[in-house]
Amino acid sequence: MRATWRSACLLLAVAPVAAVLLAPRAPAQNVPLSALPFLEISPSPALNAVGGAGVGAVEPDPHGFLYNPAALGLVAREARALSAVYPGGATDWLAVGDLSFGSTALGAGFGARPAGLPLAIGVGLAETALRFGERVVVDAEGAPLGAYEPTDRYYALALGAATTGAARVGVGATVRHVRSTDRVVLGEDGVETANVWGFTFDLGLLAEADVTRLLGEPPLGRLRPALSVAAGYAQTNIGGEVAYTGSPKAPLPRTARLGWSARAGLDLPTAVGPLRLAEATLSIQAEHSLVRHGEAPGQYRYAALLGDLDPLSNGLLGDGTDTVTGRRGWRIAVGETVVYSRGGFDGWGFRDVEAYGFEVRAAGPLKAVALLSGDRRLADWSRRFDLRFTRSVVFSGETNESVFSGLTLVVRR
């Protein structure tokens, strides 16, 4: 049993960074030496399609607060409720063994006026799990004693608030309850597992400017142009340390994220409301581990704020380095119906990783049917509801290619 458990411990520690070690075009550099690196896996299918660049995104994505909790307040101005699931329950992550990754997220938004100040408030919930597949415990003669499945899991609760108007600023915080399989125990009912657990925290700041509104919403013939820009910063996985049985304590993977996004579109006014004929989005993000290890085992400290992250070359341009991961991506949407995305990331052990995605939305077809039929009830539904199916591919063309599928429901105000 001891040999089996040691193998499981090793898998728990290194499997989430297998992308660095196994990708043929990704030489390992600065491999994370922190606990629970699965916390850094990007869970959103839509954001994975743009390379995981989500810290500066203002999108109705239920998983968005896991990149920057401040997004909850900004999205709450337009979205009343959000939900997202993986239709298959999980994805075969990295194509390594029995690894599977799944995530479910919910969001709700409402308005408030504390001390007379109008605010948009958002609340987010999520459950995310990385499963390592079934393991069998055997006795000294090799006879099976029982089976178990090592799992890393977290439950997240987040709160965000933002001002209203053409220029908005939002702040947010997330708390995660994290559990990870630590060891197996032989009980009367067979094999049982014991977990290590703890709490981590994320803090975020996000600002957005509606450039079109600031310019007085000038028309373009019959069309109405739209342009907005946003910039965000978040520090994720703030907390202490984790100690597995028989191993020295290791710090949590505290990470700094800095980035921005820009969105441009053309709206056609119709009897059932504006129809977004076309929309283009650009997203940039840089992230950097703030963990600094000392010379002695278990000795570490955290760098402050940005660490080695350069605001210009990394945060603005999305360039990656030996210690910073740069993420870049773009998205084109047509008629609120079909979306194509491309992106990628490099740096900190990754080299020219490519990602892409397709998305189908129900809002556009609903508006078209409502416009043709003149049905007022359908017109109201088309303005308030949108169902989206997303399929994204990360590590495209590599042996550890991973496919994410997501189903998202958006309920607008």
XYZ file of C-alpha atoms in Angstrom:
413
model
C 0.000 0.000 0.000
C 2.885 2.370 0.739
C 4.234 2.192 -2.812
C 0.776 2.740 -4.262
C 0.183 5.791 -2.065
C 3.546 7.331 -2.899
C 2.687 7.052 -6.587
C -0.637 8.739 -5.959
C 1.050 11.567 -4.023
C 3.469 12.147 -6.864
C 0.614 12.298 -9.362
C -1.316 14.714 -7.180
C 1.666 17.023 -7.034
C 2.756 17.110 -10.670
C -0.202 16.203 -12.893
C -1.642 19.743 -13.102
C 1.628 20.979 -14.619
C 1.934 18.086 -17.044
C 1.265 20.544 -19.861
C 4.702 22.004 -19.247
C 6.446 18.673 -19.033
C 4.714 16.784 -21.818
C 4.132 19.332 -24.577
C 6.754 18.573 -27.247
C 7.187 22.265 -28.059
C 7.136 23.449 -24.454
C 10.466 23.069 -22.645
C 10.018 23.156 -18.873
C 11.217 26.347 -17.234
C 10.409 27.525 -13.727
C 8.002 24.645 -13.113
C 5.707 25.668 -10.212
C 6.894 24.403 -6.841
C 3.718 25.374 -5.005
C 0.859 23.311 -3.654
C -2.411 22.735 -5.489
C -1.379 24.072 -8.910
C -4.724 22.832 -10.252
C -6.073 26.164 -8.947
C -4.443 27.770 -11.995
C -6.297 25.676 -14.595
C -8.477 27.891 -16.807
C -12.087 26.604 -16.452
C -14.038 28.773 -18.927
C -14.539 27.264 -22.410
C -15.113 30.736 -23.895
C -11.994 32.251 -22.318
C -9.906 29.179 -23.114
C -10.671 29.871 -26.771
C -8.842 33.230 -26.453
C -5.869 31.732 -24.636
C -7.267 32.146 -21.111
C -6.986 35.954 -21.179
C -9.797 36.847 -18.773
C -8.551 39.283 -16.137
C -9.567 42.322 -18.211
C -12.692 40.829 -19.812
C -16.189 42.223 -19.247
C -18.305 39.387 -20.619
C -21.434 37.571 -19.382
C -19.353 34.514 -18.529
C -20.341 32.716 -15.294
C -16.717 31.560 -14.897
C -15.378 35.099 -15.330
C -15.044 35.813 -11.603
C -12.510 32.973 -11.312
C -10.163 35.128 -13.418
C -11.077 38.445 -11.788
C -13.830 38.699 -9.147
C -14.324 42.384 -9.986
C -15.988 41.323 -13.247
C -19.106 40.365 -11.278
C -20.086 43.968 -10.582
C -19.533 45.196 -14.127
C -21.439 42.303 -15.704
C -24.291 42.693 -13.180
C -25.428 45.929 -14.841
C -26.700 43.961 -17.835
C -27.031 40.355 -16.632
C -29.573 39.278 -14.034
C -28.432 35.658 -13.902
C -25.794 33.419 -15.462
C -25.166 29.683 -15.396
C -22.630 27.425 -17.059
C -22.051 23.672 -17.132
C -19.924 21.197 -19.024
C -22.563 19.156 -20.932
C -20.486 15.990 -20.558
C -19.704 16.740 -16.910
C -15.934 16.910 -17.462
C -13.221 17.067 -20.089
C -10.290 14.699 -20.591
C -7.685 17.229 -19.556
C -4.246 17.073 -21.217
C -4.938 13.575 -22.615
C -2.873 12.182 -19.713
C -4.049 8.922 -18.140
C -7.454 9.212 -16.507
C -7.248 12.952 -15.776
C -10.618 14.671 -16.048
C -11.547 18.269 -15.289
C -14.991 19.740 -14.738
C -16.501 23.015 -13.555
C -19.956 24.493 -12.940
C -20.609 28.176 -12.264
C -23.548 30.426 -11.400
C -23.892 34.193 -11.188
C -26.555 36.706 -10.196
C -26.696 40.474 -10.519
C -28.835 43.215 -9.008
C -28.768 46.934 -8.315
C -28.268 48.680 -4.995
C -27.973 52.255 -3.718
C -25.915 52.284 -0.493
C -25.773 55.843 0.860
C -27.476 56.963 -2.352
C -24.641 55.704 -4.594
C -25.954 53.568 -7.482
C -24.048 50.296 -7.717
C -24.306 47.054 -9.629
C -23.733 44.040 -7.364
C -22.811 40.555 -8.527
C -22.570 37.228 -6.701
C -20.800 34.166 -8.105
C -20.671 30.479 -7.174
C -18.563 27.724 -8.684
C -17.491 24.136 -8.151
C -14.383 22.864 -9.935
C -12.766 19.428 -9.696
C -9.714 17.689 -11.135
C -10.014 13.916 -10.895
C -7.022 11.627 -11.290
C -8.813 8.377 -12.073
C -9.339 5.244 -10.030
C -6.447 3.883 -7.981
C -6.277 0.435 -6.370
C -4.664 -0.311 -3.014
C -2.993 -3.740 -2.800
C -1.501 -5.721 0.065
C 2.035 -7.149 0.276
C 1.022 -10.094 -1.950
C -0.521 -7.829 -4.588
C -4.127 -8.670 -3.739
C -6.506 -5.700 -4.154
C -7.845 -4.230 -0.923
C -10.030 -1.507 -2.404
C -10.232 1.384 -4.856
C -10.326 5.170 -4.503
C -10.137 8.241 -6.753
C -7.751 11.096 -5.804
C -9.470 14.436 -6.393
C -8.586 18.104 -6.135
C -11.710 20.230 -5.703
C -12.751 23.726 -4.732
C -16.013 25.528 -4.031
C -15.885 29.254 -4.730
C -18.050 32.124 -3.508
C -17.465 35.637 -4.834
C -18.887 39.134 -4.459
C -18.281 42.072 -6.762
C -19.531 45.656 -6.930
C -19.165 48.339 -9.589
C -20.208 51.907 -10.193
C -22.576 52.729 -13.044
C -22.314 55.122 -15.964
C -20.136 55.420 -19.045
C -16.933 54.963 -17.027
C -17.151 52.276 -14.367
C -14.883 50.841 -11.709
C -15.426 47.505 -10.012
C -13.870 45.608 -7.130
C -14.378 42.036 -6.042
C -13.252 39.201 -3.801
C -13.490 35.415 -3.958
C -13.084 32.812 -1.246
C -12.449 29.178 -2.201
C -12.772 26.131 0.010
C -10.164 23.732 -1.362
C -9.837 20.001 -0.709
C -7.219 17.580 -1.967
C -6.791 13.852 -1.375
C -3.964 13.391 1.120
C -3.814 9.710 2.011
C -5.738 6.470 2.018
C -6.952 4.743 5.146
C -7.986 1.099 5.486
C -11.229 1.064 7.444
C -13.816 -1.534 8.310
C -15.735 -0.669 5.140
C -12.680 -0.838 2.919
C -10.500 1.951 1.549
C -11.272 5.507 2.614
C -9.505 8.770 1.815
C -8.379 11.614 4.061
C -8.139 15.142 2.669
C -6.126 18.238 3.317
C -8.247 21.370 3.088
C -8.088 25.103 3.491
C -9.201 28.462 2.133
C -7.747 30.688 -0.566
C -8.745 34.223 -1.536
C -8.758 36.283 -4.743
C -8.905 40.089 -4.939
C -9.569 42.016 -8.135
C -9.959 45.456 -9.667
C -11.511 46.159 -13.068
C -12.292 49.421 -14.864
C -14.243 49.900 -18.090
C -14.900 52.911 -20.295
C -17.806 52.963 -22.766
C -16.085 55.108 -25.375
C -19.203 55.402 -27.518
C -21.255 56.862 -24.674
C -18.455 59.208 -23.678
C -18.480 60.535 -27.266
C -22.234 61.058 -27.224
C -23.180 57.857 -29.104
C -22.641 59.206 -32.638
C -24.583 57.240 -35.318
C -23.089 55.674 -38.403
C -25.950 56.015 -40.851
C -28.662 53.649 -39.682
C -26.182 51.742 -37.562
C -25.038 52.452 -34.031
C -21.345 51.807 -33.359
C -20.185 50.471 -29.995
C -16.703 50.634 -28.499
C -15.497 49.897 -24.975
C -12.137 49.274 -23.341
C -11.346 47.697 -19.962
C -8.307 47.013 -17.809
C -8.009 44.704 -14.819
C -5.692 43.415 -12.115
C -6.207 40.443 -9.827
C -4.193 38.569 -7.263
C -5.364 34.977 -6.951
C -4.854 32.120 -4.494
C -3.888 34.291 -1.564
C -3.384 32.143 1.507
C -0.925 30.154 3.523
C 0.529 26.734 2.865
C -0.457 23.096 2.428
C 1.287 20.074 3.899
C 0.604 16.579 2.617
C 1.402 13.706 4.967
C 5.094 12.888 4.760
C 5.919 15.985 2.695
C 7.198 19.452 3.684
C 4.789 22.352 3.632
C 4.388 24.091 0.264
C 2.925 27.550 -0.433
C -0.259 28.169 -2.363
C 0.245 29.334 -5.986
C -0.344 33.051 -5.404
C -0.438 34.700 -8.833
C -0.597 38.259 -10.158
C -2.704 38.867 -13.288
C -2.724 42.060 -15.322
C -4.479 42.696 -18.627
C -6.992 44.554 -20.731
C -9.632 44.070 -23.402
C -11.317 46.078 -26.150
C -14.670 45.423 -27.785
C -16.128 47.018 -30.925
C -19.490 46.369 -32.525
C -22.193 47.570 -34.895
C -25.844 47.583 -33.786
C -28.894 47.675 -36.052
C -31.988 49.169 -34.353
C -35.046 46.948 -34.892
C -38.602 46.694 -33.608
C -37.479 44.021 -31.126
C -34.458 45.936 -29.904
C -30.909 46.410 -31.209
C -29.323 43.531 -33.106
C -25.527 43.323 -32.837
C -24.626 42.676 -36.466
C -20.927 42.205 -35.803
C -18.615 42.352 -32.803
C -14.866 42.003 -32.402
C -13.063 41.541 -29.086
C -9.353 41.601 -28.258
C -8.054 40.280 -24.907
C -4.563 40.514 -23.413
C -3.308 39.109 -20.115
C -0.025 38.476 -18.331
C 0.333 36.384 -15.189
C 3.233 35.806 -12.847
C 3.772 33.544 -9.847
C 4.530 35.552 -6.709
C 6.049 32.557 -4.883
C 9.754 32.970 -4.054
C 11.509 29.920 -2.635
C 14.439 30.154 -0.256
C 17.524 27.960 -0.067
C 16.210 25.696 2.693
C 13.391 23.175 2.036
C 10.007 24.673 2.865
C 11.417 28.197 2.972
C 9.546 30.725 0.840
C 8.072 34.200 0.627
C 5.661 36.075 -1.637
C 6.625 38.947 -3.923
C 4.387 42.015 -3.749
C 1.779 43.221 -6.253
C 3.382 42.568 -9.680
C 6.587 40.684 -8.894
C 8.621 40.549 -12.116
C 5.615 41.406 -14.292
C 6.300 44.432 -16.508
C 3.143 46.549 -17.073
C 4.159 47.557 -20.610
C 5.689 44.521 -22.317
C 3.723 41.924 -20.328
C 0.493 43.599 -19.224
C -0.103 45.779 -22.295
C 1.413 43.693 -25.088
C 0.942 40.228 -23.592
C 4.545 39.143 -24.127
C 5.729 36.062 -22.256
C 9.132 35.583 -20.631
C 10.958 32.892 -18.665
C 8.974 33.922 -15.564
C 5.782 35.483 -16.996
C 3.029 33.834 -19.052
C 1.634 36.091 -21.761
C -1.852 35.408 -23.117
C -3.491 36.925 -26.207
C -6.710 36.235 -28.083
C -9.454 37.640 -30.279
C -13.091 36.848 -30.983
C -15.434 37.650 -33.888
C -19.213 37.360 -33.433
C -21.768 37.695 -36.265
C -25.452 38.443 -35.779
C -25.452 37.298 -32.139
C -25.455 33.801 -33.633
C -21.987 32.432 -34.461
C -18.617 33.196 -32.870
C -15.086 32.234 -33.829
C -12.149 32.722 -31.455
C -8.409 32.273 -31.591
C -5.709 32.761 -28.990
C -2.651 31.372 -27.327
C -0.028 31.821 -24.643
C 3.703 31.481 -24.123
C 6.359 32.057 -21.490
C 7.138 30.426 -18.129
C 7.618 26.986 -19.617
C 5.070 27.340 -22.432
C 6.048 27.973 -26.019
C 3.599 29.188 -28.652
C 0.610 27.252 -27.314
C -2.376 27.689 -29.629
C -6.094 27.732 -28.833
C -9.298 28.291 -30.758
C -13.029 27.936 -30.347
C -16.496 28.036 -31.906
C -19.691 29.252 -30.273
C -23.364 29.198 -31.268
C -25.789 31.631 -29.626
C -29.581 31.562 -29.569
C -30.155 35.328 -29.161
C -29.721 36.172 -32.840
C -32.140 33.538 -34.222
C -34.703 34.431 -31.530
C -34.578 38.103 -32.517
C -34.890 37.219 -36.208
C -37.966 35.033 -35.621
C -39.521 37.657 -33.335
C -38.922 40.365 -35.940
C -40.455 38.299 -38.760
C -43.425 37.084 -36.745
C -44.160 40.247 -34.799
C -44.686 38.139 -31.666
C -44.256 40.489 -28.679
C -43.683 37.694 -26.167
C -40.965 36.160 -28.311
C -39.491 39.627 -28.786
C -39.252 40.012 -25.012
C -37.616 36.593 -24.664
C -35.098 37.442 -27.380
C -34.026 40.545 -25.470
C -33.720 38.782 -22.130
C -32.485 35.252 -22.801
C -29.482 33.829 -24.588
C -28.325 30.212 -24.653
C -24.758 29.604 -25.803
C -22.879 26.434 -26.693
C -19.091 26.772 -26.785
C -16.411 24.359 -27.904
C -12.774 25.337 -27.420
C -9.462 23.565 -27.946
C -6.295 24.287 -25.953
C -2.810 22.982 -26.821
C -4.120 22.699 -30.357
C -2.181 20.228 -32.487
C -0.122 18.887 -29.583
C -0.169 15.475 -27.915
C -1.863 16.943 -24.834
C -4.631 18.712 -26.781
C -7.610 19.411 -24.509
C -11.189 20.070 -25.615
C -13.614 22.110 -23.492
C -17.360 22.189 -24.148
C -19.659 24.527 -22.253
C -23.354 25.419 -22.153
C -24.154 28.897 -20.832
C -27.502 30.553 -20.062
C -27.582 34.357 -19.912
C -30.595 36.164 -18.429
C -30.417 39.887 -19.157
C -32.146 42.722 -17.351
